[in-house]
Amino acid sequence: SSNDGGGSGGSSGAADGKPYTIGLSNGFVGSEWRTQMVKGVEAAFAEYKKEGVVDELVVESADTDVNGQIQQIRNLINRDVDAIIVNPNSETALDAVFREATQQGVKVFAIDQAVTSKDVTNVVIDQAEWARISADWLAKQVGKGGNIAVVNGVAGHPANEMRWNAAKDVFAKAGVKVLTVADGNWDQATGQQVMTNLLATYPDLDGVWSQDGMAEGVFRAVQAAGRVNQIKISGEARVGFMRLWNEARADDFESIGVVNPPGGAVSALHVAVNVLEGKKFAPGKINGNTATIPIPYTVDETNFDRYWGEAGGEGNAYSLDGSLTRDEAAEYFQ
Amino acid sequence: MNTPARLREIRLPGVQLSGAATVAMLVAAVVVNSALQPNFWNSYALTSNFATFVPLVAIAVGQTVVVLSGGLDLSLGAQVTLASVVAVQIVDGQLDRFPLAAAAALGVGLACGALNGLVVALLRLQPIVATFATSFVFSGLALVVLPTPGGSVPLEVTTAYRDAVLGVPIALLAILVLALLWWVLRRHRLLRHIYAVGGDADAAYASLVPVTRTRVWAYVLGGLFAALSALAILANTGSGDPFVGNELTLASVAAVVIGGTALAGGRGGAGGSILGAIVLALVTNIVFFADVPTTYRQLVNGAVIILALALAGIPALQKRRPTA
Amino acid sequence: MSTLLEMTGVRKRYGGVQALDGASLTAVRGEVHALLGPNGSGKSTLDKSLAGTVVPDSGEIRIDGAKARIGGPRDAHALGVAAVYQQLSIVGDLTVTQNVVLGLEPARLWGFLDHRAARDRAVAALERFSAAFSGRLPLDRPAGSLGPGEQQIVEVSKALARKPRILVLDEATASLHKEQVEVLFDVVRELRAAGVLVVFTSHRLDEVFALCDRATVLRNGRTVGTVDLAATSEDELVRLMVGDTPHRTPRPAGAPAVATADAPADAIAGRTAASAAATLEVRGLTTDQLRDVGFTVRAGEVLGLGGLQGQGQSELLLALFGAARVTAGEALLDGRPLPLTSPARAARAGIALVPGDRGRQGMFAHRPIQENLSLASMHRRARVRLALGAAAERRAARSMVERLQIKIGSLADPVSTLSGGNQQKVVIGKWLLDRPRVVLLDDPTKGVDVAAKEEIYAIVRGLADDGAVVILNSSDNRELTELSDRVLVLFEGAIAEELSAEAITETRLVSSALRLAPGESL
Amino acid sequence: MSAPTVEAPRRVLAWRPGPVALAGAVAVVLVIVGEIVSPGFAEYGQLVNLMRVAAFLGVIAIGQTIVIIAGGGGVDLSVGKVATFAAIIGSRVMDGDDGDIVPAVALALLVAAAIGLVNGLGITLLRIPPFVMTLGMIGVVQGLILAYTGGQASGRAAPALTSLVNGRVILDLPGLLFLWLLLGLLAVWLLRRTTFGWNLFAVGSNRIAAKLTGVRVDRTLILAYVLSATFAGLAGILLLGYTESVFLDLADQYMLPSVAAVVIGGTLLAGGIGGYAGTAVGAVVLTVLQSLLTTLDIGGAGRTVVNGVVLLVLLSLYGRQRRLRS
Ligand SMILES: Nc1ncnc2c1ncn2[C@@H]1O[C@H](COP(=O)(O)OP(=O)(O)OP(=O)(O)O)[C@@H](O)[C@H]1O
Ligand SMILES: Nc1ncnc2c1ncn2[C@@H]1O[C@H](COP(=O)(O)OP(=O)(O)OP(=O)(O)O)[C@@H](O)[C@H]1O
Ligand SMILES: O[C@@H]1[C@H](O)[C@H](O)CO[C@H]1O
Ligand SMILES: [Mg+2]
Ligand SMILES: [Mg+2]
């Protein structure tokens, strides 16, 4: 790795730059999903370390805004990391600091949501696809002419917009009527309060579609209104929701949970190591600068018992997970 | 002298740090940071650090003006956001449109400041909650202007922001310009009136100070500095984001207090706030380079900030009023 | 002589209080016109209506015959009116210079300040009073760091610097030394000679007679008359102020205004003998502003503190109350040491302080009269020191309202709606409910009208009669002579002289304060 | 001579709607508007729901009212985080077991109170302005949460807690509402009928005078911050009963709304004037507004702007400052 007097590579001894120092920048800790993400990277990193591929994982993880995340990334650059894995607080506003990183010879990988910068390799699931799967399911459940409400995340947030635009299309095509769209801020308690309000003012609901992190709250609100049997709820692959789902299954409740994997960060780590080792992406595996990783799986009625059996012992906040194996990651490269 | 000094001091709920204490904190932060970060003094680290400081420094100067007038502006961050998205929509990646975009940003700051001034000075709403309310208006408008992140700042601007002339980072020059602006304002009648109104509005009113107009101006100046902060953010980020400035608000208040300005108004100055903002940013760096485990980083960060604020309680460091 | 100012039918209502009820005032160019009346009669409100900080509900103000529209202080300034407010309008954090030029700062192009011109203007305004600052004008000191008298002078200078045609002085002498008062009077006389109208409000009638040409008297917000002072006796003036309703006269009928003070008050001599037990003993008390102060006071005795203002009298009272940092010395109450560390402890030990600055130190302006009266003693009536009984508190407060004849509407009204004298009674009353053994009074009648003053004197005597130790600081020598059994004269933080019984005369007090040998003349 | 001391009956003409009445009227108007734009909004069940949601804000705002009345720039920005922390502790200790409710709640409230104590000590002894002291405390508590949970909150509400909060008691009203009523009465009593309350108003109205009246100023202030944190902790526990499971940012969003509820209720941020009844109505007003905005389908941006504008209108009804000129 290059070093123009302050940039990267200071800690790498060997000729090919090994062992690598990796930085992880996470700008939001108020979510168990992010904790799981960090822990996953730490575990995978330990494997590489044993093999002498990497030496140090520098984690920057705190509640901060875009400006704070820029500072995080600059600190990582000043710490001479070889690559940075970043869960970005903004789709665009980190562009300039990513360019700085590239100029300092640091490779950057964005996870969870894609960024626009060409200096960055996005290693992400297709958020639109993720939304489409559950939207399809709900559309089928309520049928043409069905009335639904939507509990979204934060208006204007890129992941939110990407997901909602995809789902909106699905509902339009299927002839499902979206009566209202509310914001639940990806927050359980808010989601519950919002849904309670919607239930009172929209008595004709047939279904509700919500983004992840709120299905548990939505369910509790519907349950409190005594309408679990009338209203179809698109769920999520998290233990808290699945516990409720499991209990309600006795009363023929059905739902769906599409995995949004915190382990995407692990996939990105594998990709990063390959890139640092000088490998080039295989043709077709990368679209522009985005390497799309598959959505691991979807929990539904057919496979519920299996996944509940595997994950039921975890805490409520646990997200069902999945990541590329090292071999699968290697397939992305020539 | 009928009142002993001890009693007189209780009148002032917002204690202030002396200039000496703020400078001491800055020196300590720089020393510790450079000890922990081996490349602290090289050019990339230096320019990137200063580039990081500017947005908070600018908004802290704006907050200082408002606080000095006896108010508080919880909408400054939202103003930064709104000004930045308006500017980015106008500039659209073209350098020749940058002056227009910058002017528009300043216009937005001015308009937001005027609205706050109207609400606080004319309608006499309590500043903390009134500006909390206007912050919703501004962030909502930001979403209208730029519904999802996007737009780009001309490369020349982002590059220049990271450049240095004769080894002096442009971002450092930007901070010096902010300090100079403050120095000029300080010599103007308006700032004198702002101090008077913040110190004792009734007395100022009875002494012919146009209190309402002065208060409006304080918020307008706050908005103008928020707009400058927005420009720095655009140069720093290279793109627009409808949430970008919101969280600067509370940090700006912390910077003001660390810098020795009393939240009660009427005492202090932006010089301290500039240093205070830099101290705040350096603390984050220190906690990072000291390898504090991630889990404890926010705890240590918070504790260090409280400790810095607590320096205000050490009498030796306090600006004591001479007793008559 | 042409009429310069004509105020007619001025009305102002604050909530339930009719502060002005059709007041009027007519004054001419080149006169000093006194505006008099008991506490709460509306003097300050009328002054403020003229100066623009109060906008009357109705009424007319004419200046030079033209109808004046005064919507704020700036309008008043444009018409040539400047005011010294009873509640000073000093910004404590600004320097003296900045205060003097405040609002009218000399500026260069585009409003940038001209520091040199500001300084010149401040020096010109303050120079006359330089003796008060021992010759060195504190131009660059924060005004808030000055003593009350010095602040008062800055306030006066600020008004003078505005070069008014009409100058309003509302209790402008309340915090001034005698010499400073003289300087101010000289200035006022010069202004009069130059054709300026000065509206002068004071509760010190000797000042009024010494300075003013005519007087307008207010009662209950209404003008009861305007008199030519040269043709009016003090008694006549007092009768005009207090009205014809039966009331206690300020002093025994027929007694000369000053002379009685030189005779020992027989009542005092009579009751000091009642209790011989030494109750409060102070030894070597030292603080920032006190040097080695020691004395003993017995129960039933009134100990006066004399001397020029600002020689440590207030500090001594605050120190005994645990509110000043004591560096050496002790105080014993009945032989047991007093905690001099916190007012709360002092209060629990049976000490009460009626502080000198009512608004800032004694009163909770926006809280109900009820709470103001209850606060110092409520813990005695509370269950488990926590739960208050509404009825018991009301009973206690009402008993005090009746005992001190406090004029109130409802106990639930904010104490700020009362007139100055009644506010003062509330501040005293809260301590009476606590049955204190030691009562520290710091200028308890400052700004209080003659009638209320007499009532407060009766309270002080009553306290001593009931066996309390009373220590009284007063800026009014007449008050000291009337009330004290002994007087300690303080000078620069130390006891300069002790006067007792027949030695307590106004002349002795003055000469002692100035450290003249007994018998030496002024 | 006793005539002047007789209390005059308050004039009818002098009556102005107080902050409580005004805020209450606003709440009613909002509900009516809600019913017009989306029928069903004013149904009994929905009103009960609104009150239930308002209760959390209402309980957090008890402490906020107390510190704001204490004056001197008093405000507690850490209430949201403290509530979150209390819920996290409570959930981990009780972990779905009724038997552990008492120790869980006790521990959570103890920790909350301890945080309040630190706030109070920082504000009185170190003389850090409340705004920044409690702001810095947010970071500290967030750190404590991460240290305590390792970033994964665990445990569950005990069924008894859930049924206390959500279960219907009388008239189909959830237990939470009765609890709120009880706590509200306690707060009103504390402020209006105890020595602590009167000391608090005295300290908020004039700190120097309070000290010179023998009030233990520091002790009163410290107690105010301890109470604030404790009520926040209690609100966190109640919220836990509502959501049953806990998250790392469960109650964070209550920070500034708790201040807004206090101000809309007519308490002066300058201190020394106010009360809890107004705050409680303020909490209802804010909740009704939020829920009205939720049911209006006007998009996120529009919703945010309308929220701000309506808040401004509410504030201008009450919570205005004194004029300089009288
Ligand atoms: N801001 C106010 N709010 C309510 N009542 C007020 C206010 N200002 C004055 N008052 C009331 O108006 C009346 C007149 O007050 P004002 O201050 O004019 O009296 P004053 O003659 O100057 O008395 P003093 O000799 O005590 O200074 C009093 O009853 C007073 O309590
Ligand atoms: N030397 C001082 N200078 C300025 N302010 C002070 C000083 N000492 C105390 N204060 C402030 O004065 C107020 C009262 O403080 P103090 O400690 O004297 O109260 P207290 O009555 O002794 O209370 P407690 O008995 O509970 O300690 C507090 O706000 C405190 O911060
Ligand atoms: O996409 C993820 C998940 O939605 C999680 O709930 C929080 O972090 C977001 O970035
Ligand atoms: Mg007066
Ligand atoms: Mg103490």
PDB file of N, CA, C and O in Angstrom, chain A residues 5-6 29 58-60 67 70-71 74-75 77-79 90 92-93 96 99-100 104 155-156 161, chain B residues 39 42 44-45 48 52 147-149 155 158 162 236-237 239-241 243-244 281 285 288-289 291 297:
ATOM      1  N   GLY A   5       3.379   9.804   3.261  1.00  0.00           N
ATOM      2  CA  GLY A   5       3.783  10.548   4.437  1.00  0.00           C
ATOM      3  C   GLY A   5       2.745  10.574   5.532  1.00  0.00           C
ATOM      4  O   GLY A   5       2.934  11.203   6.548  1.00  0.00           O
ATOM      5  N   GLY A   6       1.675   9.912   5.408  1.00  0.00           N
ATOM      6  CA  GLY A   6       0.690   9.966   6.487  1.00  0.00           C
ATOM      7  C   GLY A   6      -0.430   9.002   6.204  1.00  0.00           C
ATOM      8  O   GLY A   6      -1.248   8.718   7.049  1.00  0.00           O
ATOM      9  N   VAL A  29     -25.181   3.317  17.077  1.00  0.00           N
ATOM     10  CA  VAL A  29     -25.108   2.157  17.959  1.00  0.00           C
ATOM     11  C   VAL A  29     -26.424   1.896  18.687  1.00  0.00           C
ATOM     12  O   VAL A  29     -26.528   0.964  19.466  1.00  0.00           O
ATOM     13  N   VAL A  58      -9.578  -2.018  13.629  1.00  0.00           N
ATOM     14  CA  VAL A  58      -9.813  -0.785  14.365  1.00  0.00           C
ATOM     15  C   VAL A  58     -11.287  -0.415  14.199  1.00  0.00           C
ATOM     16  O   VAL A  58     -11.742  -0.125  13.095  1.00  0.00           O
ATOM     17  N   VAL A  59     -12.013  -0.478  15.310  1.00  0.00           N
ATOM     18  CA  VAL A  59     -13.449  -0.246  15.224  1.00  0.00           C
ATOM     19  C   VAL A  59     -13.790   1.161  15.684  1.00  0.00           C
ATOM     20  O   VAL A  59     -13.378   1.600  16.750  1.00  0.00           O
ATOM     21  N   GLU A  60     -14.512   1.888  14.866  1.00  0.00           N
ATOM     22  CA  GLU A  60     -15.078   3.184  15.236  1.00  0.00           C
ATOM     23  C   GLU A  60     -16.574   2.989  15.233  1.00  0.00           C
ATOM     24  O   GLU A  60     -17.198   2.834  14.175  1.00  0.00           O
ATOM     25  N   ASN A  67     -21.004  14.313   9.962  1.00  0.00           N
ATOM     26  CA  ASN A  67     -19.745  14.989  10.275  1.00  0.00           C
ATOM     27  C   ASN A  67     -18.885  14.131  11.185  1.00  0.00           C
ATOM     28  O   ASN A  67     -17.676  14.042  11.016  1.00  0.00           O
ATOM     29  N   ILE A  70     -17.372  11.352   9.194  1.00  0.00           N
ATOM     30  CA  ILE A  70     -16.216  11.824   8.415  1.00  0.00           C
ATOM     31  C   ILE A  70     -14.975  11.824   9.311  1.00  0.00           C
ATOM     32  O   ILE A  70     -13.889  11.379   8.923  1.00  0.00           O
ATOM     33  N   GLN A  71     -15.181  12.306  10.540  1.00  0.00           N
ATOM     34  CA  GLN A  71     -14.056  12.317  11.487  1.00  0.00           C
ATOM     35  C   GLN A  71     -13.593  10.891  11.783  1.00  0.00           C
ATOM     36  O   GLN A  71     -12.396  10.617  11.832  1.00  0.00           O
ATOM     37  N   ARG A  74     -11.544   9.749   8.858  1.00  0.00           N
ATOM     38  CA  ARG A  74     -10.231  10.403   8.839  1.00  0.00           C
ATOM     39  C   ARG A  74      -9.327   9.824   9.916  1.00  0.00           C
ATOM     40  O   ARG A  74      -8.125   9.630   9.701  1.00  0.00           O
ATOM     41  N   ASN A  75      -9.896   9.557  11.072  1.00  0.00           N
ATOM     42  CA  ASN A  75      -9.084   8.937  12.124  1.00  0.00           C
ATOM     43  C   ASN A  75      -8.571   7.570  11.679  1.00  0.00           C
ATOM     44  O   ASN A  75      -7.424   7.212  11.948  1.00  0.00           O
ATOM     45  N   ILE A  77      -8.000   6.663   8.612  1.00  0.00           N
ATOM     46  CA  ILE A  77      -6.933   6.916   7.630  1.00  0.00           C
ATOM     47  C   ILE A  77      -5.648   7.272   8.369  1.00  0.00           C
ATOM     48  O   ILE A  77      -4.568   6.741   8.080  1.00  0.00           O
ATOM     49  N   ASN A  78      -5.789   8.131   9.367  1.00  0.00           N
ATOM     50  CA  ASN A  78      -4.604   8.530  10.142  1.00  0.00           C
ATOM     51  C   ASN A  78      -4.050   7.374  10.969  1.00  0.00           C
ATOM     52  O   ASN A  78      -2.926   7.442  11.457  1.00  0.00           O
ATOM     53  N   ARG A  79      -4.835   6.362  11.123  1.00  0.00           N
ATOM     54  CA  ARG A  79      -4.395   5.190  11.862  1.00  0.00           C
ATOM     55  C   ARG A  79      -3.715   4.205  10.914  1.00  0.00           C
ATOM     56  O   ARG A  79      -3.377   3.107  11.300  1.00  0.00           O
ATOM     57  N   SER A  90     -24.799   8.281   5.400  1.00  0.00           N
ATOM     58  CA  SER A  90     -25.400   8.988   4.278  1.00  0.00           C
ATOM     59  C   SER A  90     -24.961   8.328   2.982  1.00  0.00           C
ATOM     60  O   SER A  90     -23.855   7.812   2.867  1.00  0.00           O
ATOM     61  N   THR A  92     -24.561   9.892   0.211  1.00  0.00           N
ATOM     62  CA  THR A  92     -23.761  10.782  -0.634  1.00  0.00           C
ATOM     63  C   THR A  92     -22.745  11.618   0.134  1.00  0.00           C
ATOM     64  O   THR A  92     -21.703  11.981  -0.404  1.00  0.00           O
ATOM     65  N   ALA A  93     -23.061  11.942   1.375  1.00  0.00           N
ATOM     66  CA  ALA A  93     -22.304  12.991   2.044  1.00  0.00           C
ATOM     67  C   ALA A  93     -20.931  12.537   2.520  1.00  0.00           C
ATOM     68  O   ALA A  93     -20.179  13.319   3.091  1.00  0.00           O
ATOM     69  N   ALA A  96     -16.701  12.845  -0.381  1.00  0.00           N
ATOM     70  CA  ALA A  96     -15.419  13.545  -0.406  1.00  0.00           C
ATOM     71  C   ALA A  96     -14.396  12.856   0.485  1.00  0.00           C
ATOM     72  O   ALA A  96     -13.216  12.763   0.147  1.00  0.00           O
ATOM     73  N   ARG A  99     -13.005   9.906  -1.161  1.00  0.00           N
ATOM     74  CA  ARG A  99     -11.960  10.250  -2.123  1.00  0.00           C
ATOM     75  C   ARG A  99     -10.616  10.444  -1.402  1.00  0.00           C
ATOM     76  O   ARG A  99      -9.580   9.997  -1.858  1.00  0.00           O
ATOM     77  N   GLU A 100     -10.692  11.116  -0.231  1.00  0.00           N
ATOM     78  CA  GLU A 100      -9.466  11.269   0.562  1.00  0.00           C
ATOM     79  C   GLU A 100      -8.853   9.911   0.855  1.00  0.00           C
ATOM     80  O   GLU A 100      -7.648   9.704   0.717  1.00  0.00           O
ATOM     81  N   GLN A 104      -5.266   8.378  -0.269  1.00  0.00           N
ATOM     82  CA  GLN A 104      -4.264   7.921   0.704  1.00  0.00           C
ATOM     83  C   GLN A 104      -4.007   6.421   0.548  1.00  0.00           C
ATOM     84  O   GLN A 104      -3.328   5.816   1.381  1.00  0.00           O
ATOM     85  N   ALA A 155     -38.300   9.070   6.913  1.00  0.00           N
ATOM     86  CA  ALA A 155     -38.506   9.667   5.594  1.00  0.00           C
ATOM     87  C   ALA A 155     -37.207  10.320   5.125  1.00  0.00           C
ATOM     88  O   ALA A 155     -36.547  11.027   5.870  1.00  0.00           O
ATOM     89  N   GLY A 156     -36.853  10.074   3.863  1.00  0.00           N
ATOM     90  CA  GLY A 156     -35.662  10.704   3.302  1.00  0.00           C
ATOM     91  C   GLY A 156     -34.401   9.894   3.494  1.00  0.00           C
ATOM     92  O   GLY A 156     -33.375  10.153   2.865  1.00  0.00           O
ATOM     93  N   GLU A 161     -36.091   4.950   1.386  1.00  0.00           N
ATOM     94  CA  GLU A 161     -36.654   5.317   0.091  1.00  0.00           C
ATOM     95  C   GLU A 161     -36.534   4.167  -0.902  1.00  0.00           C
ATOM     96  O   GLU A 161     -37.457   3.870  -1.646  1.00  0.00           O
TER      97      GLU A 161
ATOM     98  N   ASN B  39       1.352  10.558  13.731  1.00  0.00           N
ATOM     99  CA  ASN B  39       1.445  11.403  12.542  1.00  0.00           C
ATOM    100  C   ASN B  39       0.603  12.668  12.667  1.00  0.00           C
ATOM    101  O   ASN B  39       0.228  13.272  11.671  1.00  0.00           O
ATOM    102  N   ASN B  42       1.677  15.665  10.577  1.00  0.00           N
ATOM    103  CA  ASN B  42       1.955  15.657   9.137  1.00  0.00           C
ATOM    104  C   ASN B  42       0.810  16.283   8.357  1.00  0.00           C
ATOM    105  O   ASN B  42      -0.264  16.540   8.902  1.00  0.00           O
ATOM    106  N   TYR B  44      -1.370  15.581   5.925  1.00  0.00           N
ATOM    107  CA  TYR B  44      -2.725  15.062   5.752  1.00  0.00           C
ATOM    108  C   TYR B  44      -3.505  15.138   7.065  1.00  0.00           C
ATOM    109  O   TYR B  44      -4.638  15.602   7.105  1.00  0.00           O
ATOM    110  N   ALA B  45      -2.854  14.688   8.130  1.00  0.00           N
ATOM    111  CA  ALA B  45      -3.543  14.682   9.422  1.00  0.00           C
ATOM    112  C   ALA B  45      -3.960  16.093   9.811  1.00  0.00           C
ATOM    113  O   ALA B  45      -5.080  16.334  10.275  1.00  0.00           O
ATOM    114  N   SER B  48      -6.723  17.365   7.423  1.00  0.00           N
ATOM    115  CA  SER B  48      -7.989  16.646   7.619  1.00  0.00           C
ATOM    116  C   SER B  48      -8.588  17.005   8.972  1.00  0.00           C
ATOM    117  O   SER B  48      -9.799  17.142   9.108  1.00  0.00           O
ATOM    118  N   THR B  52     -12.193  18.878   9.565  1.00  0.00           N
ATOM    119  CA  THR B  52     -13.229  18.350  10.440  1.00  0.00           C
ATOM    120  C   THR B  52     -13.783  19.435  11.374  1.00  0.00           C
ATOM    121  O   THR B  52     -14.968  19.455  11.683  1.00  0.00           O
ATOM    122  N   PRO B 147     -35.314  15.570  -1.390  1.00  0.00           N
ATOM    123  CA  PRO B 147     -36.012  14.450  -0.746  1.00  0.00           C
ATOM    124  C   PRO B 147     -35.094  13.280  -0.400  1.00  0.00           C
ATOM    125  O   PRO B 147     -35.304  12.610   0.596  1.00  0.00           O
ATOM    126  N   THR B 148     -34.096  13.021  -1.240  1.00  0.00           N
ATOM    127  CA  THR B 148     -33.131  11.981  -0.886  1.00  0.00           C
ATOM    128  C   THR B 148     -31.740  12.533  -1.159  1.00  0.00           C
ATOM    129  O   THR B 148     -31.570  13.452  -1.949  1.00  0.00           O
ATOM    130  N   PRO B 149     -30.730  11.964  -0.492  1.00  0.00           N
ATOM    131  CA  PRO B 149     -29.368  12.482  -0.655  1.00  0.00           C
ATOM    132  C   PRO B 149     -28.985  12.563  -2.118  1.00  0.00           C
ATOM    133  O   PRO B 149     -29.406  11.745  -2.931  1.00  0.00           O
ATOM    134  N   LEU B 155     -15.758  19.737  -7.788  1.00  0.00           N
ATOM    135  CA  LEU B 155     -14.541  19.115  -7.290  1.00  0.00           C
ATOM    136  C   LEU B 155     -13.538  20.169  -6.824  1.00  0.00           C
ATOM    137  O   LEU B 155     -12.839  19.985  -5.830  1.00  0.00           O
ATOM    138  N   THR B 158     -14.221  21.064  -3.164  1.00  0.00           N
ATOM    139  CA  THR B 158     -13.816  20.065  -2.171  1.00  0.00           C
ATOM    140  C   THR B 158     -12.297  19.929  -2.128  1.00  0.00           C
ATOM    141  O   THR B 158     -11.714  19.727  -1.076  1.00  0.00           O
ATOM    142  N   ARG B 162      -9.409  21.005   1.049  1.00  0.00           N
ATOM    143  CA  ARG B 162      -8.429  20.094   1.631  1.00  0.00           C
ATOM    144  C   ARG B 162      -6.999  20.517   1.353  1.00  0.00           C
ATOM    145  O   ARG B 162      -6.068  19.818   1.702  1.00  0.00           O
ATOM    146  N   ASN B 236     -16.760  19.833   2.789  1.00  0.00           N
ATOM    147  CA  ASN B 236     -16.239  18.674   3.500  1.00  0.00           C
ATOM    148  C   ASN B 236     -16.848  17.370   2.996  1.00  0.00           C
ATOM    149  O   ASN B 236     -16.180  16.346   2.932  1.00  0.00           O
ATOM    150  N   THR B 237     -18.147  17.412   2.619  1.00  0.00           N
ATOM    151  CA  THR B 237     -18.817  16.174   2.228  1.00  0.00           C
ATOM    152  C   THR B 237     -18.868  15.986   0.723  1.00  0.00           C
ATOM    153  O   THR B 237     -18.930  14.865   0.253  1.00  0.00           O
ATOM    154  N   SER B 239     -21.309  16.617  -1.159  1.00  0.00           N
ATOM    155  CA  SER B 239     -22.622  16.264  -1.665  1.00  0.00           C
ATOM    156  C   SER B 239     -23.706  16.713  -0.689  1.00  0.00           C
ATOM    157  O   SER B 239     -23.413  17.204   0.392  1.00  0.00           O
ATOM    158  N   GLY B 240     -24.943  16.579  -1.095  1.00  0.00           N
ATOM    159  CA  GLY B 240     -26.040  17.021  -0.259  1.00  0.00           C
ATOM    160  C   GLY B 240     -26.702  15.872   0.475  1.00  0.00           C
ATOM    161  O   GLY B 240     -26.764  14.758  -0.032  1.00  0.00           O
ATOM    162  N   ASP B 241     -27.189  16.158   1.668  1.00  0.00           N
ATOM    163  CA  ASP B 241     -27.866  15.136   2.464  1.00  0.00           C
ATOM    164  C   ASP B 241     -28.877  15.857   3.342  1.00  0.00           C
ATOM    165  O   ASP B 241     -28.534  16.823   4.029  1.00  0.00           O
ATOM    166  N   PHE B 243     -30.122  15.381   6.097  1.00  0.00           N
ATOM    167  CA  PHE B 243     -30.022  15.261   7.552  1.00  0.00           C
ATOM    168  C   PHE B 243     -28.698  15.795   8.077  1.00  0.00           C
ATOM    169  O   PHE B 243     -28.389  15.687   9.252  1.00  0.00           O
ATOM    170  N   VAL B 244     -27.890  16.350   7.183  1.00  0.00           N
ATOM    171  CA  VAL B 244     -26.457  16.472   7.456  1.00  0.00           C
ATOM    172  C   VAL B 244     -26.101  17.316   8.681  1.00  0.00           C
ATOM    173  O   VAL B 244     -25.167  17.020   9.388  1.00  0.00           O
ATOM    174  N   ALA B 281     -13.785  18.326  19.342  1.00  0.00           N
ATOM    175  CA  ALA B 281     -13.417  17.412  18.260  1.00  0.00           C
ATOM    176  C   ALA B 281     -12.159  16.633  18.626  1.00  0.00           C
ATOM    177  O   ALA B 281     -12.043  15.441  18.326  1.00  0.00           O
ATOM    178  N   ASN B 285     -11.001  12.460  18.995  1.00  0.00           N
ATOM    179  CA  ASN B 285      -9.771  11.874  18.455  1.00  0.00           C
ATOM    180  C   ASN B 285      -8.964  11.170  19.533  1.00  0.00           C
ATOM    181  O   ASN B 285      -8.471  10.066  19.349  1.00  0.00           O
ATOM    182  N   PHE B 288     -10.247   7.948  20.582  1.00  0.00           N
ATOM    183  CA  PHE B 288      -9.994   6.949  19.538  1.00  0.00           C
ATOM    184  C   PHE B 288      -8.543   6.487  19.559  1.00  0.00           C
ATOM    185  O   PHE B 288      -8.254   5.288  19.626  1.00  0.00           O
ATOM    186  N   PHE B 289      -7.634   7.452  19.531  1.00  0.00           N
ATOM    187  CA  PHE B 289      -6.216   7.058  19.436  1.00  0.00           C
ATOM    188  C   PHE B 289      -5.698   6.451  20.735  1.00  0.00           C
ATOM    189  O   PHE B 289      -4.666   5.795  20.741  1.00  0.00           O
ATOM    190  N   ASP B 291      -7.076   4.152  22.101  1.00  0.00           N
ATOM    191  CA  ASP B 291      -7.510   2.767  22.060  1.00  0.00           C
ATOM    192  C   ASP B 291      -8.456   2.395  23.185  1.00  0.00           C
ATOM    193  O   ASP B 291      -8.388   1.287  23.721  1.00  0.00           O
ATOM    194  N   ARG B 297     -16.158   3.921  24.706  1.00  0.00           N
ATOM    195  CA  ARG B 297     -15.716   5.165  24.116  1.00  0.00           C
ATOM    196  C   ARG B 297     -16.685   6.318  24.393  1.00  0.00           C
ATOM    197  O   ARG B 297     -16.283   7.398  24.775  1.00  0.00           O
TER     198      ARG B 297
END
